[in-house]
Short mmCIF file of C-alpha atoms and ligand atoms in Angstrom, two decimals:
data_model
loop_
_atom_site.label_atom_id
_atom_site.label_comp_id
_atom_site.label_asym_id
_atom_site.label_seq_id
_atom_site.Cartn_x
_atom_site.Cartn_y
_atom_site.Cartn_z
CA MET P 19 -59.22 -139.02 132.16
CA THR P 20 -62.74 -140.65 131.69
CA VAL P 21 -64.01 -143.08 129.00
CA ALA P 22 -65.84 -141.09 126.77
CA PRO P 23 -69.70 -140.98 126.68
CA SER P 24 -70.23 -142.32 123.36
CA ASN P 25 -72.19 -138.83 122.36
CA TYR P 26 -70.91 -136.11 123.27
CA ARG P 27 -70.58 -132.93 121.77
CA PHE P 28 -69.34 -129.05 123.46
CA ASN P 29 -70.46 -125.91 121.68
CA TYR P 30 -68.24 -123.67 121.87
CA LYS P 31 -69.28 -120.22 123.38
CA PRO P 32 -66.89 -117.37 122.23
CA HIS P 33 -67.49 -114.70 125.03
CA TYR P 34 -64.57 -112.12 122.72
CA LYS P 35 -64.10 -111.53 119.49
CA PRO P 36 -67.31 -114.06 118.06
CA ASN P 37 -66.80 -112.97 114.48
CA GLN P 38 -63.63 -113.35 114.36
CA LEU P 39 -63.69 -117.60 115.45
CA ILE P 40 -64.83 -120.16 113.55
CA CYS P 41 -66.87 -122.77 116.24
CA GLY P 42 -67.02 -125.99 116.15
CA HIS P 43 -68.08 -128.96 118.68
CA GLY P 44 -64.42 -131.06 119.69
CA GLN P 45 -61.96 -129.84 122.73
CA THR P 46 -59.27 -129.00 120.87
CA ALA P 47 -59.17 -124.97 120.25
CA ILE P 48 -56.37 -124.27 116.48
CA ILE P 49 -54.58 -121.08 116.76
CA THR P 50 -53.61 -120.11 113.27
CA GLY P 51 -51.08 -116.86 113.74
CA TRP P 52 -50.96 -114.81 110.68
CA THR P 53 -52.71 -117.76 108.58
CA VAL P 54 -56.27 -117.96 107.31
CA ARG P 55 -58.51 -119.00 109.48
CA GLN P 56 -60.74 -120.37 106.78
CA SER P 57 -58.12 -122.14 105.49
CA VAL P 58 -57.33 -124.42 107.93
CA ALA P 59 -61.17 -124.99 109.06
CA LYS P 60 -62.15 -126.46 105.58
CA LYS P 61 -59.57 -129.13 105.96
CA LEU P 62 -61.18 -130.49 109.27
CA ASN P 63 -64.55 -131.72 110.48
CA PRO P 64 -65.95 -128.88 112.92
CA GLU P 65 -66.79 -131.98 115.25
CA ASP P 66 -63.13 -132.89 115.75
CA TYR P 67 -62.30 -129.56 116.46
CA ALA P 68 -63.77 -126.46 119.66
CA VAL P 69 -62.75 -123.21 117.89
CA ILE P 70 -60.27 -121.96 115.00
CA GLY P 71 -58.89 -119.04 115.41
CA ASN P 72 -56.06 -116.13 114.46
CA LEU P 73 -53.69 -115.29 116.74
CA TYR P 74 -52.36 -111.46 115.46
CA SER P 75 -50.55 -109.52 119.03
CA PRO P 76 -49.16 -110.79 121.58
CA THR P 77 -50.44 -107.32 123.34
CA ARG P 78 -53.64 -107.59 122.49
CA GLY P 79 -54.72 -110.64 121.34
CA ILE P 80 -53.38 -113.29 123.84
CA GLY P 81 -55.37 -111.20 126.55
CA PRO P 82 -59.10 -112.24 125.01
CA LEU P 83 -58.12 -115.76 124.07
CA ILE P 84 -57.44 -116.55 127.35
CA ARG P 85 -60.28 -114.75 128.42
CA ASN P 86 -62.51 -117.50 125.93
CA LEU P 87 -60.58 -120.17 127.47
CA LEU P 88 -61.64 -119.63 130.30
CA ALA P 89 -65.01 -119.60 129.39
CA ASN P 90 -64.84 -123.04 127.50
CA THR P 91 -63.75 -125.46 130.14
CA HIS P 92 -64.43 -128.20 127.52
CA VAL P 93 -61.43 -127.13 125.91
CA ARG P 94 -58.13 -129.26 126.82
CA PHE P 95 -56.05 -129.30 123.93
CA LEU P 96 -54.10 -126.27 122.05
CA VAL P 97 -52.15 -126.63 118.61
CA ILE P 98 -50.60 -123.30 117.64
CA LEU P 99 -49.90 -122.38 114.23
CA ASP P 100 -46.70 -120.24 113.92
CA ALA P 101 -45.97 -121.00 110.43
CA THR P 102 -45.60 -117.59 109.18
CA LYS P 103 -42.65 -114.92 108.39
CA GLU P 104 -45.11 -112.63 110.19
CA ASP P 105 -45.49 -114.78 113.15
CA LYS P 106 -42.18 -115.19 113.48
CA ASN P 107 -42.11 -110.58 113.77
CA ALA P 108 -45.30 -110.66 115.87
CA GLY P 109 -43.71 -113.08 118.53
CA GLY P 110 -47.77 -113.80 119.04
CA CYS P 111 -47.97 -117.70 118.77
CA LYS P 112 -43.91 -118.35 120.67
CA CYS P 113 -45.66 -115.89 123.61
CA LEU P 114 -47.75 -118.05 123.68
CA LEU P 115 -46.59 -121.05 124.40
CA ASP P 116 -44.78 -119.21 126.52
CA PHE P 117 -47.31 -118.19 128.83
CA LEU P 118 -48.04 -121.80 128.78
CA GLU P 119 -44.58 -123.33 129.89
CA GLN P 120 -42.99 -120.21 131.64
CA GLY P 121 -46.07 -118.82 133.40
CA PHE P 122 -46.60 -114.60 133.80
CA THR P 123 -45.53 -112.12 136.72
CA LYS P 124 -47.60 -109.13 138.10
CA GLY P 125 -46.58 -105.59 136.03
CA LYS P 126 -47.37 -102.35 134.46
CA SER P 127 -48.30 -102.17 131.01
CA ASP P 128 -47.62 -98.94 128.60
CA THR P 129 -49.75 -96.85 131.15
CA GLY P 130 -48.71 -97.49 134.15
CA ARG P 131 -51.71 -100.06 134.84
CA ASP P 132 -51.51 -103.35 137.16
CA ILE P 133 -51.53 -106.39 134.36
CA TRP P 134 -50.21 -109.89 134.06
CA VAL P 135 -46.96 -110.39 131.91
CA ILE P 136 -46.23 -113.52 129.98
CA ASN P 137 -42.46 -114.59 130.93
CA SER P 138 -41.37 -114.39 127.80
CA ASP P 139 -39.16 -111.98 125.16
CA ILE P 140 -42.07 -111.03 123.61
CA ASN P 141 -44.67 -108.45 125.50
CA GLY P 142 -47.55 -110.34 125.52
CA TYR P 143 -49.81 -109.00 128.97
CA ILE P 144 -53.32 -110.63 130.45
CA ASP P 145 -55.70 -108.18 132.16
CA ILE P 146 -55.29 -108.22 136.19
CA GLU P 147 -59.11 -108.14 136.66
CA ILE P 148 -58.47 -112.37 135.61
CA ASP P 149 -58.13 -114.21 138.43
CA GLU P 150 -54.17 -115.32 138.83
CA ASN P 151 -55.25 -119.40 140.37
CA ALA P 152 -58.38 -119.52 137.33
CA LEU P 153 -54.55 -118.69 134.68
CA GLU P 154 -52.88 -120.69 136.72
CA THR P 155 -54.70 -123.95 136.33
CA LEU P 156 -55.93 -123.37 133.00
CA ARG P 157 -52.23 -123.70 131.90
CA GLN P 158 -52.32 -126.73 134.02
CA SER P 159 -55.19 -128.33 131.95
CA LEU P 160 -54.47 -127.56 128.92
CA ASP P 161 -52.12 -130.42 126.58
CA TYR P 162 -50.56 -128.25 123.62
CA LYS P 163 -48.59 -128.44 119.96
CA LEU P 164 -46.54 -126.74 118.15
CA ALA P 165 -47.55 -126.54 114.13
CA ASN P 166 -45.80 -125.65 111.44
CA SER P 167 -48.17 -126.07 107.96
CA ILE P 168 -51.68 -126.58 107.91
CA LYS P 169 -50.73 -130.52 107.37
CA GLU P 170 -49.02 -130.31 110.17
CA VAL P 171 -52.52 -128.72 112.62
CA VAL P 172 -54.74 -131.73 110.44
CA ASP P 173 -52.29 -134.11 111.91
CA SER P 174 -52.35 -133.20 115.64
CA VAL P 175 -55.95 -132.20 115.61
CA GLU P 176 -57.28 -135.63 114.32
CA GLU P 177 -54.68 -136.96 117.01
CA PHE P 178 -56.53 -134.85 119.62
CA SER P 179 -59.71 -135.74 118.66
CA LYS P 180 -58.99 -140.34 118.64
CA LYS P 181 -57.68 -139.24 122.66
CA ILE P 182 -60.22 -140.25 125.15
CA TYR P 183 -62.99 -137.66 126.25
CA HIS P 184 -61.94 -135.27 128.94
CA LYS P 185 -63.75 -133.99 131.40
CA PRO P 186 -64.31 -130.08 131.41
CA TRP P 187 -61.25 -128.86 133.63
CA GLY P 188 -63.71 -126.60 135.41
CA GLU P 189 -66.42 -124.37 135.77
CA PRO P 190 -66.57 -122.07 132.93
CA LEU P 191 -65.34 -118.79 134.29
CA THR P 192 -65.51 -115.26 132.73
CA PHE P 193 -64.51 -111.93 134.51
CA PRO P 194 -65.07 -108.07 134.69
CA ILE P 195 -63.14 -105.77 132.17
CA MET P 196 -62.36 -102.34 133.43
CA GLU P 197 -63.24 -100.12 130.55
CA SER P 198 -60.46 -97.74 131.55
CA SER P 199 -59.58 -94.96 129.24
CA PRO P 200 -55.83 -94.60 129.55
CA THR P 201 -54.78 -90.88 130.93
CA VAL P 202 -50.95 -91.33 129.36
CA LEU P 203 -50.36 -91.04 126.12
CA PRO P 204 -47.42 -93.21 124.35
CA GLY P 205 -44.28 -91.13 123.66
CA PRO P 206 -40.42 -91.00 124.05
CA ARG P 207 -39.60 -90.42 128.26
CA TYR P 208 -36.33 -87.89 127.14
CA GLY P 209 -35.13 -84.99 126.06
CA HIS P 210 -38.54 -82.64 125.12
CA ARG P 211 -38.05 -79.80 123.92
CA ILE P 212 -40.62 -76.92 125.04
CA GLU P 213 -40.40 -73.42 123.51
CA GLY P 214 -42.75 -70.57 124.13
CA LYS P 215 -42.42 -67.04 123.66
CA THR P 216 -43.13 -66.19 127.49
CA ILE P 217 -42.83 -68.25 130.82
CA ALA P 218 -45.95 -68.20 131.47
CA GLU P 219 -46.91 -69.66 127.96
CA THR P 220 -43.91 -72.09 128.48
CA TRP P 221 -45.15 -73.35 131.26
CA VAL P 222 -48.31 -74.21 129.90
CA LYS P 223 -46.69 -76.55 127.21
CA ILE P 224 -44.53 -78.09 129.78
CA LEU P 225 -47.47 -79.12 132.45
CA GLN P 226 -49.19 -80.16 129.03
CA ARG P 227 -46.53 -82.30 127.94
CA ILE P 228 -45.42 -83.83 131.23
CA LYS P 229 -49.48 -84.33 132.10
CA THR P 230 -50.04 -86.50 128.72
CA THR P 231 -46.99 -88.22 128.42
CA GLY P 232 -45.13 -88.71 131.78
CA THR P 233 -44.15 -91.35 133.55
CA ILE P 234 -46.69 -91.85 136.67
CA ARG P 235 -44.26 -93.04 139.33
CA PRO P 236 -43.83 -93.60 143.53
CA THR P 237 -41.37 -91.62 145.50
CA GLN P 238 -40.25 -90.73 148.69
CA TYR P 239 -43.38 -87.65 148.24
CA GLY P 240 -45.80 -90.00 146.91
CA GLN P 241 -46.70 -90.14 143.10
CA TRP P 242 -45.40 -87.79 140.92
CA GLN P 243 -45.83 -87.72 136.50
CA GLU P 244 -42.56 -87.45 135.44
CA LEU P 245 -40.16 -86.53 132.44
CA ILE P 246 -36.24 -86.38 132.41
CA ASP P 247 -34.25 -84.01 130.85
CA MET P 248 -37.18 -81.47 129.35
CA THR P 249 -35.58 -78.32 127.64
CA ALA P 250 -37.72 -75.66 127.91
CA ILE P 251 -36.85 -72.51 125.76
CA VAL P 252 -38.07 -68.94 126.66
CA THR P 253 -37.63 -66.94 124.12
CA ASP P 254 -39.29 -63.55 124.87
CA GLU P 255 -40.01 -62.94 128.28
CA PRO P 256 -40.23 -58.91 129.03
CA LEU P 257 -38.16 -56.96 131.30
CA ASN P 258 -41.06 -56.85 133.87
CA PHE P 259 -42.43 -60.35 133.59
CA TYR P 260 -45.67 -61.43 131.69
CA PHE P 261 -48.16 -62.14 134.51
CA PRO P 262 -51.40 -63.29 132.38
CA SER P 263 -54.49 -61.94 132.88
CA PRO P 264 -56.28 -63.97 134.54
CA ASN P 265 -53.54 -65.13 136.72
CA TYR P 266 -52.93 -69.11 136.04
CA LEU P 267 -49.96 -68.87 137.46
CA PRO P 268 -48.66 -71.00 140.54
CA ILE P 269 -47.31 -67.25 141.95
CA LYS P 270 -48.32 -63.25 142.01
CA ARG P 271 -45.82 -60.40 141.21
CA GLU P 272 -45.22 -59.80 145.35
CA PHE P 273 -44.29 -63.41 145.37
CA ILE P 274 -40.93 -62.80 142.71
CA ASN P 275 -39.90 -59.55 144.02
CA ASP P 276 -38.74 -61.42 147.16
CA TYR P 277 -37.65 -64.62 145.47
CA ILE P 278 -35.27 -62.98 143.15
CA GLY P 279 -33.11 -61.87 146.02
CA GLN P 280 -33.11 -65.59 146.93
CA ILE P 281 -30.91 -66.04 143.49
CA LEU P 282 -29.61 -62.77 142.96
CA ASP P 283 -28.19 -62.05 146.90
CA ASP P 284 -25.57 -63.34 148.66
CA ALA P 285 -27.35 -64.56 152.85
CA PRO P 286 -24.72 -65.76 155.79
CA GLN P 287 -24.85 -69.28 156.38
CA LYS P 288 -26.73 -70.44 159.75
CA GLU P 289 -26.40 -73.77 161.12
CA GLY P 290 -30.19 -74.99 160.07
CA VAL P 291 -31.17 -72.48 157.83
CA LYS P 292 -31.18 -73.83 154.01
CA TYR P 293 -29.42 -72.51 151.73
CA THR P 294 -30.68 -69.99 148.90
CA TYR P 295 -29.34 -70.35 145.18
CA GLY P 296 -28.00 -66.39 146.47
CA GLN P 297 -25.78 -68.05 148.68
CA ARG P 298 -24.75 -70.97 147.08
CA LEU P 299 -23.42 -67.92 144.08
CA ARG P 300 -21.84 -65.19 145.82
CA SER P 301 -20.47 -66.83 148.54
CA TRP P 302 -20.09 -70.68 149.27
CA PHE P 303 -17.54 -71.52 147.58
CA GLU P 304 -15.65 -68.33 149.15
CA ARG P 305 -15.96 -66.33 145.37
CA ASP P 306 -18.42 -64.32 144.02
CA GLN P 307 -19.97 -66.99 141.12
CA ILE P 308 -22.05 -63.54 139.42
CA LYS P 309 -19.07 -61.32 139.14
CA GLN P 310 -16.62 -64.10 138.08
CA ALA P 311 -18.47 -65.16 135.09
CA ILE P 312 -19.81 -60.92 134.55
CA ASP P 313 -15.87 -60.14 134.42
CA LYS P 314 -15.46 -63.65 132.25
CA LEU P 315 -17.69 -62.73 129.94
CA ILE P 316 -15.85 -58.68 129.61
CA SER P 317 -12.49 -60.35 129.34
CA ASP P 318 -13.53 -62.50 126.52
CA LYS P 319 -17.24 -62.25 125.43
CA ASP P 320 -17.25 -65.24 123.07
CA SER P 321 -15.74 -66.94 125.61
CA SER P 322 -18.08 -71.07 126.48
CA ARG P 323 -16.41 -71.16 129.56
CA VAL P 324 -18.86 -68.95 131.79
CA VAL P 325 -20.22 -71.46 133.97
CA MET P 326 -21.56 -71.42 137.75
CA SER P 327 -21.27 -74.12 140.11
CA LEU P 328 -23.72 -74.62 142.80
CA TRP P 329 -23.64 -78.47 143.67
CA ASP P 330 -21.08 -79.04 146.34
CA VAL P 331 -19.23 -81.97 146.47
CA LYS P 332 -20.01 -83.13 149.54
CA ASP P 333 -24.35 -82.22 149.18
CA TYR P 334 -24.00 -85.99 149.73
CA GLU P 335 -23.29 -85.77 153.55
CA ASN P 336 -24.98 -84.39 156.21
CA ASN P 337 -26.94 -82.49 153.80
CA ASP P 338 -30.66 -83.77 153.13
CA SER P 339 -31.76 -80.98 150.78
CA PRO P 340 -29.16 -80.19 148.17
CA PRO P 341 -29.78 -77.56 145.74
CA CYS P 342 -31.91 -78.41 143.50
CA LEU P 343 -30.93 -75.56 140.53
CA ASN P 344 -26.30 -77.11 139.92
CA HIS P 345 -25.51 -75.39 136.95
CA ILE P 346 -25.75 -72.33 135.29
CA TRP P 347 -24.13 -71.10 131.83
CA VAL P 348 -24.01 -67.99 130.50
CA ARG P 349 -22.91 -67.94 126.42
CA ILE P 350 -23.09 -65.02 123.79
CA VAL P 351 -23.61 -65.50 120.29
CA ASP P 352 -24.22 -62.88 117.54
CA ASP P 353 -24.73 -59.89 120.38
CA GLU P 354 -27.25 -62.30 122.34
CA LEU P 355 -26.93 -63.20 125.64
CA SER P 356 -28.19 -66.68 126.42
CA LEU P 357 -28.57 -67.93 130.02
CA THR P 358 -28.81 -72.18 130.44
CA ALA P 359 -29.88 -73.78 133.76
CA THR P 360 -30.11 -77.40 134.56
CA PHE P 361 -32.20 -78.54 137.55
CA ARG P 362 -31.54 -82.15 139.00
CA SER P 363 -34.76 -82.28 140.11
CA ASN P 364 -37.77 -79.63 139.10
CA ASP P 365 -41.21 -79.61 140.59
CA MET P 366 -42.53 -78.05 137.28
CA PHE P 367 -45.81 -76.64 138.41
CA SER P 368 -45.32 -75.18 141.47
CA ALA P 369 -41.60 -74.17 141.23
CA TRP P 370 -40.95 -73.63 137.72
CA PRO P 371 -42.10 -70.66 137.12
CA ALA P 372 -40.74 -68.97 140.28
CA ASN P 373 -37.61 -70.78 139.13
CA ALA P 374 -37.72 -69.51 136.19
CA MET P 375 -38.25 -66.24 136.86
CA GLY P 376 -35.66 -65.60 139.18
CA LEU P 377 -33.31 -66.83 136.39
CA ARG P 378 -34.91 -64.13 133.79
CA GLU P 379 -33.28 -61.90 136.61
CA LEU P 380 -29.96 -63.13 136.67
CA GLN P 381 -29.89 -63.32 133.19
CA GLN P 382 -30.80 -59.22 132.92
CA HIS P 383 -28.72 -58.49 135.56
CA ILE P 384 -26.27 -60.41 133.94
CA ILE P 385 -26.56 -58.69 130.68
CA GLU P 386 -26.90 -55.39 132.50
CA GLU P 387 -23.27 -55.46 134.08
CA VAL P 388 -22.10 -56.73 131.05
CA ASN P 389 -23.32 -53.63 128.37
CA ASN P 390 -22.49 -51.30 131.01
CA LYS P 391 -19.16 -52.00 131.61
CA TYR P 392 -18.50 -53.31 127.89
CA GLN P 393 -19.75 -49.93 126.45
CA HIS P 394 -21.77 -52.15 124.37
CA ASN P 395 -25.80 -53.49 123.98
CA PHE P 396 -26.19 -56.69 123.89
CA GLN P 397 -29.54 -58.31 123.60
CA LEU P 398 -31.30 -60.44 125.63
CA GLY P 399 -31.37 -63.68 124.29
CA PRO P 400 -33.76 -66.86 125.21
CA LEU P 401 -33.23 -68.48 129.29
CA ILE P 402 -32.93 -72.12 128.91
CA ILE P 403 -33.85 -74.82 131.55
CA ILE P 404 -32.62 -78.31 131.82
CA SER P 405 -34.93 -79.92 134.29
CA GLN P 406 -33.65 -83.42 134.69
CA SER P 407 -36.71 -84.96 136.29
CA ALA P 408 -39.25 -82.75 135.76
CA HIS P 409 -42.06 -83.68 137.54
CA ILE P 410 -45.92 -82.48 138.84
CA TYR P 411 -46.89 -83.80 141.93
CA SER P 412 -49.73 -86.12 142.36
CA ASP P 413 -51.92 -83.68 144.51
CA CYS P 414 -51.30 -80.93 142.05
CA TRP P 415 -53.37 -83.11 138.95
CA GLU P 416 -56.18 -81.76 138.83
CA HIS P 417 -55.06 -78.12 139.13
CA ALA P 418 -52.68 -79.10 136.51
CA ASP P 419 -55.80 -80.19 134.29
CA LYS P 420 -57.60 -77.41 134.91
CA VAL P 421 -54.69 -75.05 133.42
CA ILE P 422 -54.09 -77.16 130.46
CA GLU P 423 -58.07 -77.09 129.81
CA THR P 424 -58.52 -73.21 130.25
CA GLU P 425 -55.08 -72.24 128.32
CA TYR P 426 -53.56 -75.34 126.19
CA ARG P 427 -55.88 -74.97 123.60
CA ARG P 428 -55.30 -71.47 123.54
CA ILE P 429 -52.26 -71.05 123.11
CA CYS P 430 -51.84 -73.67 119.90
CA GLN P 431 -54.45 -71.32 118.72
CA GLN P 432 -52.01 -68.58 118.59
CA ARG P 433 -50.49 -69.69 115.21
CA THR P 434 -47.38 -68.34 114.03
CA TYR P 435 -45.77 -69.47 110.77
CA ASN P 436 -41.60 -68.89 111.70
CA ASP P 437 -40.19 -72.01 111.72
CA PRO P 438 -36.16 -71.77 112.43
CA SER P 439 -35.75 -74.69 109.61
CA GLY P 440 -37.59 -72.14 107.58
CA SER P 441 -40.07 -72.47 104.16
CA PHE P 442 -40.77 -75.03 101.60
CA LEU P 443 -41.94 -73.46 98.12
CA ILE P 444 -44.44 -76.25 96.46
CA SER P 445 -44.72 -76.06 92.44
CA ILE P 446 -45.26 -78.53 89.40
CA LYS P 447 -43.04 -77.72 86.55
CA ASP P 448 -42.35 -80.52 83.70
CA ASN P 449 -44.33 -83.50 85.00
CA GLU P 450 -42.53 -82.75 88.37
CA ILE P 451 -43.35 -81.65 92.00
CA ILE P 452 -40.59 -79.01 92.90
CA VAL P 453 -39.45 -78.36 96.57
CA GLU P 454 -37.44 -75.34 97.33
CA HIS P 455 -36.04 -74.51 100.75
CA ILE P 456 -35.85 -71.18 102.11
CA THR P 457 -34.79 -68.93 104.36
CA PRO P 458 -36.55 -67.78 107.23
CA GLY P 459 -35.60 -64.33 106.89
CA SER P 460 -34.52 -63.23 103.70
CA GLY P 461 -36.04 -66.33 101.60
CA GLU P 462 -32.82 -67.55 100.22
CA VAL P 463 -32.99 -70.65 98.52
CA VAL P 464 -30.94 -73.40 100.46
CA ASN P 465 -31.80 -76.90 99.16
CA CYS P 466 -34.08 -78.03 96.44
CA TYR P 467 -35.77 -81.07 95.95
CA SER P 468 -37.65 -82.54 93.38
CA GLY P 469 -40.07 -85.68 92.52
CA LYS P 470 -43.60 -87.43 91.46
CA THR P 471 -44.52 -88.16 94.56
CA ALA P 472 -45.05 -86.65 97.97
CA ARG P 473 -43.82 -90.05 100.08
CA LYS P 474 -40.59 -89.48 97.84
CA LEU P 475 -40.38 -85.59 98.84
CA TYR P 476 -41.44 -86.10 102.85
CA GLN P 477 -38.67 -88.47 102.85
CA GLN P 478 -36.29 -86.38 101.55
CA ILE P 479 -37.85 -83.19 103.60
CA ALA P 480 -37.80 -85.30 107.02
CA ASP P 481 -34.04 -86.91 106.65
CA THR P 482 -32.91 -83.64 105.36
CA CYS P 483 -34.46 -81.15 108.79
CA PRO P 484 -35.19 -83.25 111.01
CA SER P 485 -36.00 -80.82 113.27
CA LEU P 486 -38.77 -79.24 111.39
CA GLU P 487 -40.93 -78.28 113.35
CA ILE P 488 -44.68 -80.71 114.11
CA LYS P 489 -47.13 -78.11 112.52
CA HIS P 490 -45.23 -77.14 109.91
CA ALA P 491 -44.14 -80.55 108.57
CA MET P 492 -47.79 -81.66 108.73
CA TYR P 493 -48.92 -79.44 106.79
CA LEU P 494 -45.78 -79.99 104.60
CA GLY P 495 -47.49 -83.29 103.47
CA THR P 496 -50.72 -81.86 103.27
CA GLU P 497 -49.52 -79.72 100.15
CA LEU P 498 -47.39 -82.35 98.99
CA GLN P 499 -50.48 -84.61 98.75
CA LYS P 500 -52.22 -82.37 97.10
CA ALA P 501 -49.67 -81.39 94.17
CA GLU P 502 -49.43 -85.03 93.68
CA ILE P 503 -53.16 -85.42 93.09
CA CYS P 504 -52.78 -82.00 90.74
CA LEU P 505 -49.70 -84.23 88.87
CA VAL P 506 -51.46 -87.17 88.39
CA LYS P 507 -54.57 -85.57 86.95
CA ASN P 508 -52.46 -83.44 85.03
CA LEU P 509 -54.67 -80.40 86.42
CA ASP P 510 -52.17 -77.56 86.32
CA SER P 511 -54.16 -76.07 89.23
CA TYR P 512 -51.86 -76.58 91.58
CA GLN P 513 -51.32 -73.41 94.20
CA GLN P 514 -49.60 -74.28 97.47
CA ASP P 515 -52.24 -72.92 100.62
CA LYS P 516 -54.86 -72.85 97.88
CA PRO P 517 -57.52 -75.43 97.91
CA LEU P 518 -57.51 -77.98 95.78
CA ILE P 519 -59.70 -77.16 92.16
CA ILE P 520 -60.37 -81.46 91.05
O1 UMP R 605 -35.73 -74.37 143.20
C1 UMP R 605 -36.43 -75.83 143.30
C2 UMP R 605 -36.08 -75.98 144.42
C3 UMP R 605 -37.28 -77.63 145.30
N1 UMP R 605 -37.88 -78.19 143.93
C4 UMP R 605 -38.61 -79.36 144.22
C5 UMP R 605 -37.85 -80.30 143.38
C6 UMP R 605 -38.13 -81.54 143.84
O2 UMP R 605 -39.75 -81.66 143.81
C7 UMP R 605 -38.22 -81.17 145.61
C8 UMP R 605 -37.07 -81.30 146.02
O3 UMP R 605 -36.39 -82.92 146.88
P1 UMP R 605 -35.02 -83.90 145.93
O4 UMP R 605 -34.79 -83.59 144.96
O5 UMP R 605 -34.07 -82.85 146.93
O6 UMP R 605 -35.24 -84.65 146.84
O7 UMP R 605 -38.56 -79.10 145.31
C9 UMP R 605 -37.97 -76.35 142.32
O8 UMP R 605 -38.48 -77.61 141.81
N2 UMP R 605 -37.05 -76.24 142.62
#
């Protein structure tokens, strides 16, 4: 602290968000949270404050605020107005206070970038490009007061401005801003459901899902991108397998012919030779589990006990390559035989297509045997694969991106209108929007909604039918809004799927 030179007057120079700040000439920065900054400014003399600005969000706002403070080292005081309900909800002011009082630690952003995380119950971030020592010096150099009202802000600013002139705490500092375009989008980590007609189509959708929303994390094999408990449902893979032309799958038909034996056929146990799935299924537990499954279905086609186990409890001991495929379950419902396989760990780029084809072959083998012995004609149902750690290794990311680029859009353009949740017929009657929910097959009406606004109706429909397909749900939203416009404007021209004529 030094004695004030008689004519000191600072100019605050905002580097970030300049048009959102009210600048003055003092040494006190005022953070108004969600309170309108102009309503604070008009009670103060610009000679007494350095800057007045809002802080809405702890995740996006504290970073630029701190960058500006580092570039204006004459600011030695902060007054933080944490007054409104919005402030408490957003937590920005509280988080800023925690930065000053408790500091920060290195961590990761949502998209996996390194970042300084404020030591707070509230998520608050500061760019990693800002030097740690500079942040520490800033924390030590600022005196601050919390205010609950504009009056308290005015009192605190007056008190600070009476204080003796403080020397700037250092040279102004600026740090580069990394323009990173995040590659990972937010999304649920657990339990994705992906459906496709063929293994090839399902695979492309899997790659897209993991590459866009999977978590990037280090593993003993290097980095991978991962989602947990991904359920892939292949509905119509043909008997002799669909190989696209040109073939974008990571395997050829010849490889599959050989690989199928590894799932269906027994193999002798030899020391030092890795297990095969066939061996685990046919002999490892001193019984032929595939045969057991077939016999069980023949004796009780409705059984829900048709299970094959591949994980051996001894796999924890002396096995540095325990099986990835752990559990198979077969079920007949409505004369349709489905097979569900669970992998504890699944390399979705390189291994999943072969795993899926091998399992489809097993499913076909079971249905043939059951049909032969049972003199019945059970149909081939879906193949369902639950991949618990569904991952793509980093050395395949580029290749995966290429497959997504060329194939994913094409697959998305194949429009189908067969949402198993059914369809909705929208009309206007007696000054209300009427929505009839009909079954996918015979079109029977199973429910009816009515209301005057799209919002009320979409909320009801979404709550009642939460498994609607996403494109179908979005389409419904647009149709309901069209119907509402017709209702409000007294037009009797609403026709589902037809352009709105105003
Ligand atoms: O049929 C298989 C066999 C192996 N893997 C992959 C999954 C993992 O990436 C790796 C095995 O590693 P561990 O989980 O056993 O460490 O091989 C498969 O995806 N399918």
